Amino acid sequence: MELHDVWFVLIAVLWTGYFFLEGFDFGVGVLTKLLARNRVEKRVLINTIGPVWDGNEVWLLTAGGATFAAFPEWYATLFSGFYLPLLVILVCLIVRGVAFEYRAKRPEENWQRNWETAIFWTSLIPAFLWGVAFGNIVHGVKIDRDFNYVGGLWDLFSAYALLGGVVTLTLFTFHGTVFTALKTVGEIRERARKLALRVGVVTAAAALVFLLWTQVDKGDGKSLVAMVVAVAALLAALVANQAGREGWSFALSGVTIVAAVAMLFLSLFPNVMPSTLNEDWSLTVTNASSSPYTLKIMTWCAGIATPIVLLYQSWTYWVFRKRIGTHHIAEAAH
């Protein structure tokens, strides 16, 4: 296997890790409106992801940096062609981080309520737009012979891409719902389990249509296996949720995300951005990659740094593994 193929796989792994981890905290952000009934319950939801949300976003930074270094042509075409949607995502992530940090800086109810509203919208919008972006990457966009995107903004919002946005939004919300059931106690835990069933049914329907569309349009035998795993894991997550096995349900919803992202990248390879104008103008792992020497240096650096990052993040999740409830909120206790 050539180094550019290795880095395509590594970037796929980074995006998979990002969607697995950031997916559930996007989902929890959405649940601050869908599940929480009062300010105390919103605080419980926010506290479930409080220690880990910023670490989850590191995966996005690493995925973007790896794409820039390993596949500069891919990075240039992607970030210039998808400039406005990616700018919206970036602004949302900035505001979201500020909201988490500043929400409790002042005691006024309006101040905290406004920041909580910001958390909801800045979780929902990126969750939807990431699906739109990856739908376009897999399906293809208007790229000319010089690898420049020549389409317009509205060309990015095709039926396939919009369906991809619906899938990521509902899947991340389901992932966040089962995470909430896993991390909380009491009434909020029970309501999360009930909501997970409703959200999961919608997710399964949308995901099945989207994955079948992808398989028919771009898939092969390997992507078909990944699709079957994704659908089976999602259905199993629903069964585990109904049985009250939150740990299994969360793990299986994670498998769904991993298998679905794997299917997209398997359908994409060896392209990294197909051209809908001319197949010969598509960006591939060969014509979009950096020099072999650059990839070699990157491989050594990644081999040293990645295990350290994984160990540290795993330790963080272990430290903050316990469930929380409304009785843990100071104001609620008095």
GROMACS .gro file of C-alpha atoms in nm:
model
  334
    1MET     CA    1   0.000   0.000   0.000
    2GLU     CA    2   0.134   0.342  -0.099
    3LEU     CA    3   0.169   0.616   0.160
    4HIS     CA    4  -0.104   0.827  -0.002
    5ASP     CA    5  -0.341   0.531   0.040
    6VAL     CA    6  -0.234   0.499   0.404
    7TRP     CA    7  -0.308   0.866   0.465
    8PHE     CA    8  -0.647   0.839   0.297
    9VAL     CA    9  -0.728   0.565   0.549
   10LEU     CA   10  -0.589   0.771   0.838
   11ILE     CA   11  -0.796   1.075   0.741
   12ALA     CA   12  -1.102   0.850   0.721
   13VAL     CA   13  -1.021   0.729   1.074
   14LEU     CA   14  -0.987   1.086   1.199
   15TRP     CA   15  -1.324   1.187   1.055
   16THR     CA   16  -1.478   0.872   1.198
   17GLY     CA   17  -1.341   0.954   1.543
   18TYR     CA   18  -1.466   1.310   1.513
   19PHE     CA   19  -1.819   1.208   1.418
   20PHE     CA   20  -1.827   0.938   1.688
   21LEU     CA   21  -1.721   1.176   1.965
   22GLU     CA   22  -1.848   1.514   1.851
   23GLY     CA   23  -2.163   1.341   1.728
   24PHE     CA   24  -2.294   1.269   2.076
   25ASP     CA   25  -2.213   1.613   2.214
   26PHE     CA   26  -2.385   1.774   1.912
   27GLY     CA   27  -2.677   1.549   1.999
   28VAL     CA   28  -2.673   1.655   2.364
   29GLY     CA   29  -2.672   2.019   2.252
   30VAL     CA   30  -2.984   1.956   2.044
   31LEU     CA   31  -3.145   1.781   2.341
   32THR     CA   32  -3.123   2.096   2.552
   33LYS     CA   33  -3.441   2.198   2.366
   34LEU     CA   34  -3.594   1.858   2.288
   35LEU     CA   35  -3.548   1.679   2.621
   36ALA     CA   36  -3.479   1.924   2.904
   37ARG     CA   37  -3.792   2.062   3.074
   38ASN     CA   38  -3.631   2.327   3.290
   39ARG     CA   39  -3.306   2.511   3.353
   40VAL     CA   40  -3.176   2.249   3.597
   41GLU     CA   41  -3.218   1.968   3.343
   42LYS     CA   42  -3.040   2.178   3.081
   43ARG     CA   43  -2.750   2.211   3.322
   44VAL     CA   44  -2.747   1.835   3.371
   45LEU     CA   45  -2.726   1.780   2.995
   46ILE     CA   46  -2.452   2.038   2.949
   47ASN     CA   47  -2.257   1.891   3.241
   48THR     CA   48  -2.257   1.545   3.080
   49ILE     CA   49  -2.038   1.678   2.799
   50GLY     CA   50  -1.871   1.965   2.986
   51PRO     CA   51  -1.540   1.786   3.053
   52VAL     CA   52  -1.504   1.636   2.704
   53TRP     CA   53  -1.656   1.855   2.431
   54ASP     CA   54  -1.339   2.055   2.367
   55GLY     CA   55  -1.127   1.739   2.346
   56ASN     CA   56  -1.370   1.597   2.092
   57GLU     CA   57  -1.313   1.896   1.864
   58VAL     CA   58  -0.941   1.819   1.851
   59TRP     CA   59  -1.029   1.539   1.608
   60LEU     CA   60  -1.165   1.798   1.364
   61LEU     CA   61  -0.850   2.009   1.387
   62THR     CA   62  -0.636   1.700   1.330
   63ALA     CA   63  -0.848   1.583   1.035
   64GLY     CA   64  -0.827   1.926   0.873
   65GLY     CA   65  -0.455   1.956   0.935
   66ALA     CA   66  -0.387   1.606   0.803
   67THR     CA   67  -0.587   1.682   0.488
   68PHE     CA   68  -0.393   2.005   0.436
   69ALA     CA   69  -0.055   1.831   0.475
   70ALA     CA   70  -0.125   1.500   0.301
   71PHE     CA   71  -0.363   1.613   0.024
   72PRO     CA   72  -0.314   1.988  -0.038
   73GLU     CA   73  -0.511   1.986  -0.365
   74TRP     CA   74  -0.806   1.821  -0.188
   75TYR     CA   75  -0.786   2.074   0.095
   76ALA     CA   76  -0.767   2.370  -0.144
   77THR     CA   77  -1.061   2.261  -0.358
   78LEU     CA   78  -1.272   2.157  -0.059
   79PHE     CA   79  -1.225   2.472   0.146
   80SER     CA   80  -1.260   2.709  -0.148
   81GLY     CA   81  -1.562   2.536  -0.300
   82PHE     CA   82  -1.740   2.479   0.032
   83TYR     CA   83  -1.628   2.811   0.176
   84LEU     CA   84  -1.961   2.947   0.300
   85PRO     CA   85  -2.097   2.624   0.458
   86LEU     CA   86  -1.762   2.558   0.627
   87LEU     CA   87  -1.748   2.919   0.746
   88VAL     CA   88  -2.092   2.876   0.904
   89ILE     CA   89  -1.970   2.559   1.076
   90LEU     CA   90  -1.659   2.740   1.201
   91VAL     CA   91  -1.860   3.032   1.340
   92CYS     CA   92  -2.099   2.788   1.509
   93LEU     CA   93  -1.811   2.600   1.673
   94ILE     CA   94  -1.660   2.927   1.796
   95VAL     CA   95  -1.989   3.054   1.939
   96ARG     CA   96  -2.060   2.710   2.087
   97GLY     CA   97  -1.730   2.707   2.273
   98VAL     CA   98  -1.791   3.058   2.404
   99ALA     CA   99  -2.143   2.956   2.512
  100PHE     CA  100  -2.013   2.663   2.717
  101GLU     CA  101  -1.756   2.882   2.891
  102TYR     CA  102  -1.961   3.200   2.942
  103ARG     CA  103  -2.305   3.057   3.023
  104ALA     CA  104  -2.237   3.042   3.399
  105LYS     CA  105  -2.027   3.358   3.424
  106ARG     CA  106  -2.328   3.569   3.526
  107PRO     CA  107  -2.631   3.471   3.738
  108GLU     CA  108  -2.899   3.653   3.535
  109GLU     CA  109  -3.157   3.416   3.390
  110ASN     CA  110  -3.173   3.589   3.050
  111TRP     CA  111  -2.795   3.573   3.017
  112GLN     CA  112  -2.786   3.199   3.079
  113ARG     CA  113  -3.096   3.128   2.869
  114ASN     CA  114  -2.948   3.310   2.567
  115TRP     CA  115  -2.626   3.110   2.587
  116GLU     CA  116  -2.824   2.786   2.619
  117THR     CA  117  -3.018   2.880   2.306
  118ALA     CA  118  -2.686   2.940   2.133
  119ILE     CA  119  -2.569   2.592   2.236
  120PHE     CA  120  -2.881   2.441   2.077
  121TRP     CA  121  -2.847   2.616   1.741
  122THR     CA  122  -2.469   2.583   1.719
  123SER     CA  123  -2.508   2.209   1.777
  124LEU     CA  124  -2.794   2.159   1.530
  125ILE     CA  125  -2.653   2.359   1.238
  126PRO     CA  126  -2.309   2.190   1.218
  127ALA     CA  127  -2.468   1.847   1.268
  128PHE     CA  128  -2.676   1.913   0.956
  129LEU     CA  129  -2.409   2.086   0.746
  130TRP     CA  130  -2.148   1.813   0.797
  131GLY     CA  131  -2.387   1.569   0.630
  132VAL     CA  132  -2.441   1.813   0.344
  133ALA     CA  133  -2.064   1.854   0.300
  134PHE     CA  134  -1.987   1.483   0.296
  135GLY     CA  135  -2.283   1.416   0.070
  136ASN     CA  136  -2.124   1.648  -0.185
  137ILE     CA  137  -1.777   1.500  -0.138
  138VAL     CA  138  -1.902   1.149  -0.209
  139HIS     CA  139  -2.155   1.231  -0.479
  140GLY     CA  140  -1.925   1.473  -0.661
  141VAL     CA  141  -1.926   1.844  -0.743
  142LYS     CA  142  -1.843   2.067  -1.040
  143ILE     CA  143  -1.463   2.060  -1.063
  144ASP     CA  144  -1.283   2.182  -1.377
  145ARG     CA  145  -0.958   2.061  -1.529
  146ASP     CA  146  -0.756   2.285  -1.295
  147PHE     CA  147  -0.920   2.125  -0.989
  148ASN     CA  148  -1.121   2.439  -0.914
  149TYR     CA  149  -1.480   2.424  -0.794
  150VAL     CA  150  -1.688   2.610  -1.053
  151GLY     CA  151  -2.038   2.551  -0.916
  152GLY     CA  152  -2.247   2.788  -0.709
  153LEU     CA  153  -2.358   2.780  -0.347
  154TRP     CA  154  -2.696   2.627  -0.425
  155ASP     CA  155  -2.534   2.347  -0.625
  156LEU     CA  156  -2.417   2.211  -0.289
  157PHE     CA  157  -2.775   2.163  -0.169
  158SER     CA  158  -2.885   1.878  -0.393
  159ALA     CA  159  -3.146   1.627  -0.278
  160TYR     CA  160  -2.873   1.374  -0.197
  161ALA     CA  161  -2.670   1.625   0.005
  162LEU     CA  162  -2.976   1.748   0.196
  163LEU     CA  163  -3.068   1.389   0.279
  164GLY     CA  164  -2.712   1.342   0.406
  165GLY     CA  165  -2.764   1.642   0.632
  166VAL     CA  166  -3.086   1.495   0.769
  167VAL     CA  167  -2.908   1.165   0.836
  168THR     CA  168  -2.618   1.320   1.028
  169LEU     CA  169  -2.853   1.544   1.227
  170THR     CA  170  -3.086   1.261   1.329
  171LEU     CA  171  -2.803   1.012   1.383
  172PHE     CA  172  -2.606   1.251   1.604
  173THR     CA  173  -2.923   1.334   1.797
  174PHE     CA  174  -2.990   0.964   1.851
  175HIS     CA  175  -2.627   0.913   1.953
  176GLY     CA  176  -2.661   1.199   2.201
  177THR     CA  177  -2.988   1.065   2.336
  178VAL     CA  178  -2.846   0.723   2.421
  179PHE     CA  179  -2.538   0.896   2.566
  180THR     CA  180  -2.768   1.100   2.788
  181ALA     CA  181  -2.945   0.784   2.903
  182LEU     CA  182  -2.604   0.635   2.980
  183LYS     CA  183  -2.475   0.937   3.174
  184THR     CA  184  -2.780   1.043   3.377
  185VAL     CA  185  -3.005   0.910   3.652
  186GLY     CA  186  -3.367   0.955   3.744
  187GLU     CA  187  -3.649   1.089   3.534
  188ILE     CA  188  -3.428   1.248   3.270
  189ARG     CA  189  -3.270   0.910   3.203
  190GLU     CA  190  -3.610   0.747   3.147
  191ARG     CA  191  -3.729   1.024   2.916
  192ALA     CA  192  -3.404   1.000   2.721
  193ARG     CA  193  -3.464   0.629   2.660
  194LYS     CA  194  -3.817   0.697   2.535
  195LEU     CA  195  -3.702   0.979   2.310
  196ALA     CA  196  -3.419   0.761   2.175
  197LEU     CA  197  -3.676   0.518   2.037
  198ARG     CA  198  -3.863   0.788   1.846
  199VAL     CA  199  -3.548   0.956   1.716
  200GLY     CA  200  -3.396   0.617   1.630
  201VAL     CA  201  -3.689   0.515   1.411
  202VAL     CA  202  -3.662   0.838   1.211
  203THR     CA  203  -3.285   0.794   1.188
  204ALA     CA  204  -3.316   0.436   1.064
  205ALA     CA  205  -3.559   0.534   0.788
  206ALA     CA  206  -3.348   0.828   0.666
  207ALA     CA  207  -3.019   0.639   0.695
  208LEU     CA  208  -3.150   0.338   0.503
  209VAL     CA  209  -3.257   0.556   0.209
  210PHE     CA  210  -2.932   0.753   0.209
  211LEU     CA  211  -2.705   0.449   0.234
  212LEU     CA  212  -2.897   0.260  -0.035
  213TRP     CA  213  -2.871   0.565  -0.261
  214THR     CA  214  -2.497   0.580  -0.196
  215GLN     CA  215  -2.456   0.208  -0.263
  216VAL     CA  216  -2.644   0.221  -0.593
  217ASP     CA  217  -2.460   0.534  -0.706
  218LYS     CA  218  -2.103   0.468  -0.593
  219GLY     CA  219  -2.083   0.144  -0.398
  220ASP     CA  220  -1.912  -0.193  -0.438
  221GLY     CA  221  -1.893  -0.513  -0.236
  222LYS     CA  222  -1.693  -0.360   0.050
  223SER     CA  223  -1.925  -0.063   0.088
  224LEU     CA  224  -2.223  -0.301   0.086
  225VAL     CA  225  -2.078  -0.487   0.385
  226ALA     CA  226  -2.027  -0.156   0.569
  227MET     CA  227  -2.385  -0.054   0.490
  228VAL     CA  228  -2.526  -0.379   0.628
  229VAL     CA  229  -2.319  -0.338   0.946
  230ALA     CA  230  -2.440   0.020   0.990
  231VAL     CA  231  -2.808  -0.067   0.951
  232ALA     CA  232  -2.782  -0.379   1.169
  233ALA     CA  233  -2.598  -0.188   1.443
  234LEU     CA  234  -2.859   0.088   1.444
  235LEU     CA  235  -3.143  -0.160   1.479
  236ALA     CA  236  -2.953  -0.342   1.754
  237ALA     CA  237  -2.898  -0.010   1.933
  238LEU     CA  238  -3.273   0.046   1.935
  239VAL     CA  239  -3.331  -0.301   2.080
  240ALA     CA  240  -3.064  -0.248   2.349
  241ASN     CA  241  -3.215   0.090   2.436
  242GLN     CA  242  -3.558  -0.068   2.486
  243ALA     CA  243  -3.401  -0.333   2.707
  244GLY     CA  244  -3.244  -0.066   2.928
  245ARG     CA  245  -2.889  -0.155   2.824
  246GLU     CA  246  -2.764   0.200   2.772
  247GLY     CA  247  -2.399   0.102   2.745
  248TRP     CA  248  -2.467  -0.143   2.464
  249SER     CA  249  -2.701   0.102   2.295
  250PHE     CA  250  -2.438   0.376   2.296
  251ALA     CA  251  -2.167   0.140   2.172
  252LEU     CA  252  -2.391   0.015   1.890
  253SER     CA  253  -2.491   0.367   1.786
  254GLY     CA  254  -2.119   0.437   1.770
  255VAL     CA  255  -2.070   0.131   1.549
  256THR     CA  256  -2.342   0.273   1.324
  257ILE     CA  257  -2.148   0.596   1.282
  258VAL     CA  258  -1.820   0.414   1.224
  259ALA     CA  259  -1.970   0.180   0.963
  260ALA     CA  260  -2.161   0.460   0.786
  261VAL     CA  261  -1.851   0.681   0.758
  262ALA     CA  262  -1.648   0.379   0.644
  263MET     CA  263  -1.905   0.317   0.373
  264LEU     CA  264  -1.876   0.676   0.249
  265PHE     CA  265  -1.497   0.660   0.228
  266LEU     CA  266  -1.505   0.314   0.066
  267SER     CA  267  -1.747   0.450  -0.192
  268LEU     CA  268  -1.520   0.750  -0.249
  269PHE     CA  269  -1.183   0.572  -0.289
  270PRO     CA  270  -0.962   0.618  -0.493
  271ASN     CA  271  -1.120   0.959  -0.549
  272VAL     CA  272  -1.111   1.223  -0.281
  273MET     CA  273  -1.345   1.462  -0.466
  274PRO     CA  274  -1.514   1.335  -0.784
  275SER     CA  275  -1.589   1.580  -1.064
  276THR     CA  276  -1.939   1.575  -1.211
  277LEU     CA  277  -1.818   1.762  -1.520
  278ASN     CA  278  -1.559   1.512  -1.635
  279GLU     CA  279  -1.442   1.198  -1.456
  280ASP     CA  280  -1.083   1.269  -1.564
  281TRP     CA  281  -1.093   1.596  -1.368
  282SER     CA  282  -1.163   1.422  -1.038
  283LEU     CA  283  -0.924   1.464  -0.748
  284THR     CA  284  -0.774   1.129  -0.649
  285VAL     CA  285  -0.537   1.003  -0.382
  286THR     CA  286  -0.264   1.018  -0.648
  287ASN     CA  287  -0.303   1.360  -0.808
  288ALA     CA  288  -0.407   1.539  -0.486
  289SER     CA  289  -0.135   1.409  -0.253
  290SER     CA  290   0.185   1.561  -0.121
  291SER     CA  291   0.529   1.429  -0.207
  292PRO     CA  292   0.633   1.085  -0.075
  293TYR     CA  293   0.894   1.248   0.149
  294THR     CA  294   0.631   1.472   0.312
  295LEU     CA  295   0.403   1.175   0.370
  296LYS     CA  296   0.692   0.977   0.518
  297ILE     CA  297   0.773   1.252   0.772
  298MET     CA  298   0.403   1.285   0.859
  299THR     CA  299   0.375   0.911   0.916
  300TRP     CA  300   0.657   0.911   1.170
  301CYS     CA  301   0.509   1.212   1.354
  302ALA     CA  302   0.163   1.058   1.361
  303GLY     CA  303   0.300   0.727   1.484
  304ILE     CA  304   0.457   0.898   1.786
  305ALA     CA  305   0.187   1.154   1.876
  306THR     CA  306  -0.135   0.960   1.811
  307PRO     CA  307  -0.099   0.698   2.089
  308ILE     CA  308  -0.028   0.975   2.343
  309VAL     CA  309  -0.340   1.168   2.242
  310LEU     CA  310  -0.555   0.854   2.252
  311LEU     CA  311  -0.429   0.759   2.598
  312TYR     CA  312  -0.491   1.106   2.736
  313GLN     CA  313  -0.844   1.130   2.594
  314SER     CA  314  -0.930   0.781   2.715
  315TRP     CA  315  -0.812   0.877   3.062
  316THR     CA  316  -1.037   1.186   3.051
  317TYR     CA  317  -1.344   0.977   2.976
  318TRP     CA  318  -1.251   0.733   3.253
  319VAL     CA  319  -1.220   1.011   3.511
  320PHE     CA  320  -1.560   1.158   3.420
  321ARG     CA  321  -1.739   0.825   3.372
  322LYS     CA  322  -2.001   0.853   3.651
  323ARG     CA  323  -2.369   0.936   3.600
  324ILE     CA  324  -2.514   1.268   3.710
  325GLY     CA  325  -2.865   1.392   3.785
  326THR     CA  326  -3.060   1.698   3.895
  327HIS     CA  327  -2.968   1.635   4.257
  328HIS     CA  328  -2.605   1.703   4.170
  329ILE     CA  329  -2.691   2.061   4.070
  330ALA     CA  330  -2.621   2.288   4.368
  331GLU     CA  331  -2.924   2.516   4.328
  332ALA     CA  332  -3.157   2.218   4.293
  333ALA     CA  333  -3.031   2.066   4.618
  334HIS     CA  334  -3.145   2.376   4.811
   0.00000   0.00000   0.00000
